[in-house]
Amino acid sequence: MNEKINSLQSKNSVLDAMVVGAGISGLYLLHRLRQIGFSCQVIEAGADLGGTWYWNRYPGARCDTHSLEYSYSFCPQLQQEWEWSERYPSQVEILRYLNRVADQFDLRSGICFNTRLVSADFQPANNQWHLKLDPDQQLSCRFLLMATGCLSSPNMPDIEGLKTFKGPIYHTARWPQSQVDFSGQRVGVIGNGSSGLQIIPELAKQVKQLVVFQRTAQYAVPSGNRPLDPQEVAQIKADYPGFRARNRQQSSGQLSNVETCQQSALTVSPAQRQQLYQASWQQGGFVFYDTFNDLMTNQQSNQTAAEFIRTKIGQIVNDPQRAKLLSPQHVMGCKRPALENGYFETFNRPNVDLVDISANPIQCITTSGIRLRRDQEYLLETIVMATGFDAMTGALMKIDICGLNGLSLKQKWSTGPHNYLGLSVNGFPNLFTITGPGSPSVLTNMVVAIEQHVEWISDCLQYMAQQGYDRIEASAEAEEEWVQHVNRLADDTLYTSCNSWYLGANIPGKPRVFMPLVGFPPYAEKCRQVVEQNYQGFILS
Ligand code: NA7
């Protein structure tokens, strides 16, 4: 029995708001809703707070947004006082930061850990959500706020024999709390997205033999991670609000190579192009992918960047066969590109093998290793799955959410996510999704996207309280138009040109729909205008 929920429930027979998830979104929601006088409870499936940064604690786990940008902006004192040590914050440092935030604003007192939302039923008679939790508990709330994260439902591929393997199998997104000792072992890694690229160099240093099973080679540029320069920090902190405001004006919600990204890759000479790519490469970070303004809209421009990266891989990796195998061929950026810290160099180590499973796929996992379709078996003591997530909708679809007229969210979204502004779903009143599909979310600096959503939602709830409304729902027309808008924007880019988790293509049977919205500033402006026009597209009653 969950005593914390019980005591709250008895004080307020119906909670104003239930927040699901105690990551960056859930923590800020709790703080904001308390400020506007709402009774609010957070439930969290994990044993502690931090969301992404609680679960993804594998060796090498690091954010690929600059630390001074990947942090809350809502408290001037906090952003002045907190000291980041590196250009890109490690998982350990982000978790320390989130704990400091929780302490400063007394957030732990509002969170129930080890608690899952199992089902939520909307009751139109009283405009309340009836919730069932695990461990077994039932309660009601007026507003249900899903802070469940975009990349929080791990993808564990259904490989034959998975359960028969004698050794441990770890997923990067469900990494053990205690340190894992890999020394002297033969370890296999499946997957080389951002997580694989981070863990592989770290494992290679520890293990006897590392076998990397690669299905698709990945574009990656050096992160250029380094200790932060105190002068650079002081400069940003001297005008932190201005810095944050400039962040929000970027499509990606973070500062990039603004000077060079104003031109097409095809308007400069080949020599100049190489020079600019080289400058971005040396600078390190996502700046490379913004070297020109048409890399995600013009295939020919995109090819110039892709070729630059392939040449670099060829220069870094000693064995030409390996270099070729590590060189991606798909459109750069249609799968989320990565930053790397010594990933390609790792393949020059004598204790690292690279196995191409696109040509010869995994047939099964045996008791003692991984067998490929054409004969070969690799003997392993441990397997690491860096196989990603059921992104954007995965966590929501695991919960039985039932709206008006018995319609479930699973039915409603059976052909892909339908909602308005990525915030609200027609037929599901008083339900909000933070950084839901149809909002910029994963194409931006997540903290920027989260703050914008949390502030929009809490302002909306405050407005409703002031105006005496107790129900809000997206209209069917606004939703339909929004879905078309999201698709239109994606169709104008190269994002849809390969199989990616943006499209749900990494999960068998998932509808192929581009889920995030391209471009943060126009989106934020649209949300502002919606409010200005008395919540245009919403039905308030
Ligand atoms: P990603 O980017 O989805 O990468 C998953 C990797 O796992 C990728 O290389 C996949 O190959 C591979 N994969 C997935 N399923 C399989 C199976 N069944 N067999 C072989 N290989 C497989 O997840 P990450 O955790 O690295 O990163 C997710 C995001 O987190 C990242 O973009 C950042 O936003 C933070 P594929 O490319 O599908 O051929």
mmCIF file of C-alpha atoms in Angstrom, residues 243-503:
data_model
loop_
_atom_site.group_PDB
_atom_site.id
_atom_site.type_symbol
_atom_site.label_atom_id
_atom_site.label_comp_id
_atom_site.label_asym_id
_atom_site.label_seq_id
_atom_site.Cartn_x
_atom_site.Cartn_y
_atom_site.Cartn_z
ATOM 1 C CA PHE A 243 21.503 33.145 -23.882
ATOM 2 C CA ARG A 244 18.328 31.161 -23.143
ATOM 3 C CA ALA A 245 16.268 33.462 -25.347
ATOM 4 C CA ARG A 246 18.690 32.940 -28.246
ATOM 5 C CA ASN A 247 18.436 29.173 -27.679
ATOM 6 C CA ARG A 248 14.698 29.308 -28.086
ATOM 7 C CA GLN A 249 15.066 31.066 -31.424
ATOM 8 C CA GLN A 250 16.926 28.085 -32.880
ATOM 9 C CA SER A 251 15.100 25.354 -34.717
ATOM 10 C CA SER A 252 16.872 22.810 -32.515
ATOM 11 C CA GLY A 253 16.372 24.809 -29.322
ATOM 12 C CA GLN A 254 20.104 25.127 -28.925
ATOM 13 C CA LEU A 255 22.745 27.455 -30.247
ATOM 14 C CA SER A 256 24.471 26.321 -33.381
ATOM 15 C CA ASN A 257 26.726 27.575 -36.090
ATOM 16 C CA VAL A 258 24.494 30.496 -36.903
ATOM 17 C CA GLU A 259 26.993 32.250 -39.172
ATOM 18 C CA THR A 260 27.580 29.387 -41.568
ATOM 19 C CA CYS A 261 24.138 27.829 -41.596
ATOM 20 C CA GLN A 262 22.614 30.666 -43.588
ATOM 21 C CA GLN A 263 23.686 29.171 -46.931
ATOM 22 C CA SER A 264 23.230 26.088 -49.046
ATOM 23 C CA ALA A 265 26.053 23.561 -49.340
ATOM 24 C CA LEU A 266 25.772 23.963 -53.103
ATOM 25 C CA THR A 267 26.316 27.718 -53.240
ATOM 26 C CA VAL A 268 29.960 27.544 -52.149
ATOM 27 C CA SER A 269 32.920 26.116 -54.036
ATOM 28 C CA PRO A 270 33.975 22.526 -53.269
ATOM 29 C CA ALA A 271 37.146 23.813 -51.594
ATOM 30 C CA GLN A 272 35.207 26.258 -49.430
ATOM 31 C CA ARG A 273 32.732 23.543 -48.548
ATOM 32 C CA GLN A 274 35.489 21.248 -47.352
ATOM 33 C CA GLN A 275 36.949 24.081 -45.341
ATOM 34 C CA LEU A 276 33.645 24.797 -43.620
ATOM 35 C CA TYR A 277 32.982 21.121 -42.896
ATOM 36 C CA GLN A 278 36.496 20.816 -41.517
ATOM 37 C CA ALA A 279 35.961 23.846 -39.266
ATOM 38 C CA SER A 280 32.696 22.370 -37.925
ATOM 39 C CA TRP A 281 34.325 18.963 -37.480
ATOM 40 C CA GLN A 282 37.108 20.505 -35.452
ATOM 41 C CA GLN A 283 34.722 22.534 -33.363
ATOM 42 C CA GLY A 284 32.910 19.314 -32.504
ATOM 43 C CA GLY A 285 29.248 18.675 -31.769
ATOM 44 C CA PHE A 286 25.990 19.081 -33.649
ATOM 45 C CA VAL A 287 27.317 22.226 -35.252
ATOM 46 C CA PHE A 288 28.546 19.945 -38.048
ATOM 47 C CA TYR A 289 25.018 18.974 -39.049
ATOM 48 C CA ASP A 290 24.161 22.678 -39.319
ATOM 49 C CA THR A 291 27.160 23.651 -41.415
ATOM 50 C CA PHE A 292 24.740 24.501 -44.234
ATOM 51 C CA ASN A 293 21.062 25.313 -44.122
ATOM 52 C CA ASP A 294 19.845 22.671 -46.575
ATOM 53 C CA LEU A 295 21.471 19.471 -45.353
ATOM 54 C CA MET A 296 18.089 18.058 -44.330
ATOM 55 C CA THR A 297 16.160 19.337 -47.329
ATOM 56 C CA ASN A 298 18.404 18.813 -50.339
ATOM 57 C CA GLN A 299 19.704 15.360 -51.107
ATOM 58 C CA GLN A 300 22.661 16.627 -53.095
ATOM 59 C CA SER A 301 23.763 18.908 -50.256
ATOM 60 C CA ASN A 302 23.234 16.100 -47.805
ATOM 61 C CA GLN A 303 25.510 13.869 -49.881
ATOM 62 C CA THR A 304 28.390 16.341 -49.552
ATOM 63 C CA ALA A 305 28.244 16.124 -45.746
ATOM 64 C CA ALA A 306 27.789 12.345 -45.829
ATOM 65 C CA GLU A 307 30.833 11.988 -48.052
ATOM 66 C CA PHE A 308 32.902 14.221 -45.771
ATOM 67 C CA ILE A 309 32.097 11.960 -42.805
ATOM 68 C CA ARG A 310 32.833 8.787 -44.796
ATOM 69 C CA THR A 311 36.228 10.206 -45.781
ATOM 70 C CA LYS A 312 36.974 10.973 -42.137
ATOM 71 C CA ILE A 313 36.058 7.424 -41.121
ATOM 72 C CA GLY A 314 38.409 6.136 -43.825
ATOM 73 C CA GLN A 315 41.206 8.277 -42.367
ATOM 74 C CA ILE A 316 40.588 7.226 -38.763
ATOM 75 C CA VAL A 317 40.072 3.481 -39.172
ATOM 76 C CA ASN A 318 43.259 1.663 -40.209
ATOM 77 C CA ASP A 319 41.721 -1.386 -41.885
ATOM 78 C CA PRO A 320 40.058 -0.283 -45.164
ATOM 79 C CA GLN A 321 37.553 -3.163 -45.052
ATOM 80 C CA ARG A 322 36.436 -2.141 -41.582
ATOM 81 C CA ALA A 323 36.335 1.525 -42.523
ATOM 82 C CA LYS A 324 34.033 0.644 -45.409
ATOM 83 C CA LEU A 325 31.752 -1.344 -43.152
ATOM 84 C CA LEU A 326 31.613 1.532 -40.659
ATOM 85 C CA SER A 327 30.719 4.029 -43.394
ATOM 86 C CA PRO A 328 26.991 4.771 -43.503
ATOM 87 C CA GLN A 329 25.238 4.906 -46.867
ATOM 88 C CA HIS A 330 21.768 6.206 -45.962
ATOM 89 C CA VAL A 331 20.760 9.877 -46.057
ATOM 90 C CA MET A 332 22.690 11.619 -43.293
ATOM 91 C CA GLY A 333 20.404 12.638 -40.449
ATOM 92 C CA CYS A 334 17.325 10.649 -41.425
ATOM 93 C CA LYS A 335 18.309 8.378 -38.555
ATOM 94 C CA ARG A 336 19.248 10.578 -35.631
ATOM 95 C CA PRO A 337 22.936 11.389 -36.140
ATOM 96 C CA ALA A 338 25.287 10.949 -33.227
ATOM 97 C CA LEU A 339 28.249 12.508 -31.509
ATOM 98 C CA GLU A 340 31.180 10.293 -30.690
ATOM 99 C CA ASN A 341 34.123 10.202 -28.313
ATOM 100 C CA GLY A 342 36.687 7.860 -29.839
ATOM 101 C CA TYR A 343 34.127 5.484 -31.399
ATOM 102 C CA PHE A 344 35.795 5.020 -34.772
ATOM 103 C CA GLU A 345 39.294 4.777 -33.209
ATOM 104 C CA THR A 346 38.000 1.905 -31.089
ATOM 105 C CA PHE A 347 37.938 -0.258 -34.206
ATOM 106 C CA ASN A 348 41.730 0.002 -34.452
ATOM 107 C CA ARG A 349 42.070 -1.944 -31.192
ATOM 108 C CA PRO A 350 43.123 -5.575 -31.476
ATOM 109 C CA ASN A 351 40.455 -6.677 -28.966
ATOM 110 C CA VAL A 352 37.503 -5.330 -30.989
ATOM 111 C CA ASP A 353 35.661 -7.266 -33.720
ATOM 112 C CA LEU A 354 33.079 -5.801 -36.071
ATOM 113 C CA VAL A 355 30.420 -8.147 -37.427
ATOM 114 C CA ASP A 356 28.164 -7.116 -40.293
ATOM 115 C CA ILE A 357 24.695 -8.448 -39.473
ATOM 116 C CA SER A 358 23.019 -6.709 -42.382
ATOM 117 C CA ALA A 359 24.520 -9.220 -44.796
ATOM 118 C CA ASN A 360 24.393 -12.144 -42.368
ATOM 119 C CA PRO A 361 21.688 -11.477 -39.739
ATOM 120 C CA ILE A 362 21.498 -12.856 -36.224
ATOM 121 C CA GLN A 363 19.675 -16.154 -36.310
ATOM 122 C CA CYS A 364 19.469 -16.782 -32.571
ATOM 123 C CA ILE A 365 21.054 -16.380 -29.201
ATOM 124 C CA THR A 366 22.385 -19.691 -27.928
ATOM 125 C CA THR A 367 23.277 -20.648 -24.367
ATOM 126 C CA SER A 368 26.816 -19.462 -25.000
ATOM 127 C CA GLY A 369 26.681 -16.710 -27.591
ATOM 128 C CA ILE A 370 25.183 -15.336 -30.792
ATOM 129 C CA ARG A 371 24.715 -17.415 -33.937
ATOM 130 C CA LEU A 372 24.356 -15.822 -37.355
ATOM 131 C CA ARG A 373 22.142 -17.172 -40.093
ATOM 132 C CA ARG A 374 25.076 -18.353 -42.137
ATOM 133 C CA ASP A 375 26.768 -20.707 -39.674
ATOM 134 C CA GLN A 376 29.086 -18.603 -37.611
ATOM 135 C CA GLU A 377 28.666 -18.540 -33.806
ATOM 136 C CA TYR A 378 30.349 -15.989 -31.555
ATOM 137 C CA LEU A 379 31.050 -17.250 -28.041
ATOM 138 C CA LEU A 380 30.244 -14.600 -25.432
ATOM 139 C CA GLU A 381 30.026 -14.289 -21.671
ATOM 140 C CA THR A 382 27.863 -11.147 -21.636
ATOM 141 C CA ILE A 383 25.552 -9.476 -24.158
ATOM 142 C CA VAL A 384 24.760 -5.761 -24.204
ATOM 143 C CA MET A 385 21.653 -4.603 -26.044
ATOM 144 C CA ALA A 386 22.046 -1.025 -27.260
ATOM 145 C CA THR A 387 18.894 -1.485 -29.314
ATOM 146 C CA GLY A 388 17.075 1.728 -28.515
ATOM 147 C CA PHE A 389 13.460 2.504 -27.724
ATOM 148 C CA ASP A 390 9.856 2.277 -28.778
ATOM 149 C CA ALA A 391 10.073 6.030 -29.187
ATOM 150 C CA MET A 392 7.550 8.813 -28.569
ATOM 151 C CA THR A 393 4.455 6.631 -28.148
ATOM 152 C CA GLY A 394 5.895 3.499 -26.486
ATOM 153 C CA ALA A 395 5.475 4.517 -22.847
ATOM 154 C CA LEU A 396 1.951 5.890 -23.429
ATOM 155 C CA MET A 397 0.781 2.785 -25.271
ATOM 156 C CA LYS A 398 1.786 0.550 -22.370
ATOM 157 C CA ILE A 399 -0.886 2.188 -20.209
ATOM 158 C CA ASP A 400 -4.593 1.467 -20.723
ATOM 159 C CA ILE A 401 -5.841 4.995 -21.275
ATOM 160 C CA CYS A 402 -9.556 5.145 -21.998
ATOM 161 C CA GLY A 403 -11.241 8.389 -23.041
ATOM 162 C CA LEU A 404 -14.811 9.252 -24.045
ATOM 163 C CA ASN A 405 -17.226 6.604 -25.346
ATOM 164 C CA GLY A 406 -14.946 3.747 -24.360
ATOM 165 C CA LEU A 407 -12.287 4.735 -26.918
ATOM 166 C CA SER A 408 -8.783 3.701 -25.881
ATOM 167 C CA LEU A 409 -5.649 5.606 -26.837
ATOM 168 C CA LYS A 410 -4.327 2.380 -28.367
ATOM 169 C CA GLN A 411 -7.338 2.265 -30.729
ATOM 170 C CA LYS A 412 -7.185 5.965 -31.446
ATOM 171 C CA TRP A 413 -3.495 5.800 -32.336
ATOM 172 C CA SER A 414 -3.582 2.448 -34.116
ATOM 173 C CA THR A 415 -2.607 4.149 -37.392
ATOM 174 C CA GLY A 416 -0.205 6.608 -35.759
ATOM 175 C CA PRO A 417 -0.420 9.370 -33.160
ATOM 176 C CA HIS A 418 -3.267 11.878 -33.650
ATOM 177 C CA ASN A 419 -3.311 14.923 -31.421
ATOM 178 C CA TYR A 420 -3.271 18.705 -31.353
ATOM 179 C CA LEU A 421 0.037 20.529 -30.783
ATOM 180 C CA GLY A 422 1.518 17.310 -29.404
ATOM 181 C CA LEU A 423 -0.261 18.261 -26.190
ATOM 182 C CA SER A 424 -3.861 17.120 -26.263
ATOM 183 C CA VAL A 425 -5.942 14.351 -27.864
ATOM 184 C CA ASN A 426 -9.515 14.733 -29.093
ATOM 185 C CA GLY A 427 -11.730 12.346 -27.089
ATOM 186 C CA PHE A 428 -9.360 12.428 -24.100
ATOM 187 C CA PRO A 429 -10.300 15.521 -22.069
ATOM 188 C CA ASN A 430 -8.029 16.832 -19.322
ATOM 189 C CA LEU A 431 -5.130 14.712 -20.529
ATOM 190 C CA PHE A 432 -1.881 16.378 -21.542
ATOM 191 C CA THR A 433 1.262 14.817 -22.976
ATOM 192 C CA ILE A 434 4.543 16.575 -22.314
ATOM 193 C CA THR A 435 6.711 16.600 -25.456
ATOM 194 C CA GLY A 436 4.201 14.289 -27.129
ATOM 195 C CA PRO A 437 4.370 13.226 -30.776
ATOM 196 C CA GLY A 438 3.457 16.140 -33.021
ATOM 197 C CA SER A 439 5.608 18.548 -30.991
ATOM 198 C CA PRO A 440 9.292 19.429 -31.586
ATOM 199 C CA SER A 441 10.446 17.206 -28.706
ATOM 200 C CA VAL A 442 13.314 14.982 -29.893
ATOM 201 C CA LEU A 443 14.312 17.327 -32.720
ATOM 202 C CA THR A 444 15.178 19.985 -30.143
ATOM 203 C CA ASN A 445 17.049 20.509 -26.950
ATOM 204 C CA MET A 446 14.702 18.439 -24.766
ATOM 205 C CA VAL A 447 14.887 20.799 -21.792
ATOM 206 C CA VAL A 448 13.803 23.743 -23.921
ATOM 207 C CA ALA A 449 10.875 21.719 -25.294
ATOM 208 C CA ILE A 450 9.935 20.482 -21.815
ATOM 209 C CA GLU A 451 9.979 23.924 -20.217
ATOM 210 C CA GLN A 452 7.804 25.319 -22.988
ATOM 211 C CA HIS A 453 5.242 22.526 -22.554
ATOM 212 C CA VAL A 454 5.219 22.617 -18.757
ATOM 213 C CA GLU A 455 4.733 26.364 -18.761
ATOM 214 C CA TRP A 456 2.020 26.226 -21.419
ATOM 215 C CA ILE A 457 0.125 23.504 -19.549
ATOM 216 C CA SER A 458 0.394 25.100 -16.114
ATOM 217 C CA ASP A 459 -0.666 28.493 -17.532
ATOM 218 C CA CYS A 460 -3.628 26.759 -19.179
ATOM 219 C CA LEU A 461 -4.664 25.054 -15.927
ATOM 220 C CA GLN A 462 -4.383 28.333 -14.074
ATOM 221 C CA TYR A 463 -6.508 30.047 -16.715
ATOM 222 C CA MET A 464 -9.121 27.313 -16.422
ATOM 223 C CA ALA A 465 -9.215 27.687 -12.638
ATOM 224 C CA GLN A 466 -9.615 31.454 -12.946
ATOM 225 C CA GLN A 467 -12.374 31.166 -15.560
ATOM 226 C CA GLY A 468 -14.194 28.352 -13.787
ATOM 227 C CA TYR A 469 -13.647 25.768 -16.524
ATOM 228 C CA ASP A 470 -13.120 22.176 -15.514
ATOM 229 C CA ARG A 471 -12.750 20.449 -18.851
ATOM 230 C CA ILE A 472 -10.497 20.975 -21.858
ATOM 231 C CA GLU A 473 -10.181 18.907 -24.999
ATOM 232 C CA ALA A 474 -8.683 19.372 -28.463
ATOM 233 C CA SER A 475 -11.346 19.709 -31.159
ATOM 234 C CA ALA A 476 -11.477 17.041 -33.867
ATOM 235 C CA GLU A 477 -10.927 19.666 -36.600
ATOM 236 C CA ALA A 478 -7.903 21.251 -34.919
ATOM 237 C CA GLU A 479 -6.425 17.810 -34.393
ATOM 238 C CA GLU A 480 -6.928 16.783 -38.014
ATOM 239 C CA GLU A 481 -5.320 19.981 -39.290
ATOM 240 C CA TRP A 482 -2.421 19.588 -36.902
ATOM 241 C CA VAL A 483 -1.658 16.028 -37.985
ATOM 242 C CA GLN A 484 -1.608 17.185 -41.597
ATOM 243 C CA HIS A 485 0.665 20.089 -40.679
ATOM 244 C CA VAL A 486 3.158 17.769 -38.924
ATOM 245 C CA ASN A 487 3.224 15.443 -41.948
ATOM 246 C CA ARG A 488 3.574 18.319 -44.407
ATOM 247 C CA LEU A 489 6.601 19.706 -42.615
ATOM 248 C CA ALA A 490 8.235 16.271 -42.479
ATOM 249 C CA ASP A 491 7.525 15.659 -46.177
ATOM 250 C CA ASP A 492 9.516 18.778 -47.042
ATOM 251 C CA THR A 493 12.617 17.246 -45.445
ATOM 252 C CA LEU A 494 14.804 14.183 -45.919
ATOM 253 C CA TYR A 495 13.770 12.791 -42.520
ATOM 254 C CA THR A 496 11.389 10.272 -43.999
ATOM 255 C CA SER A 497 13.890 8.736 -46.397
ATOM 256 C CA CYS A 498 15.087 5.807 -44.280
ATOM 257 C CA ASN A 499 13.987 3.528 -41.443
ATOM 258 C CA SER A 500 14.328 5.328 -38.147
ATOM 259 C CA TRP A 501 12.749 5.453 -34.720
ATOM 260 C CA TYR A 502 11.395 8.915 -35.668
ATOM 261 C CA LEU A 503 9.104 6.930 -38.007
#
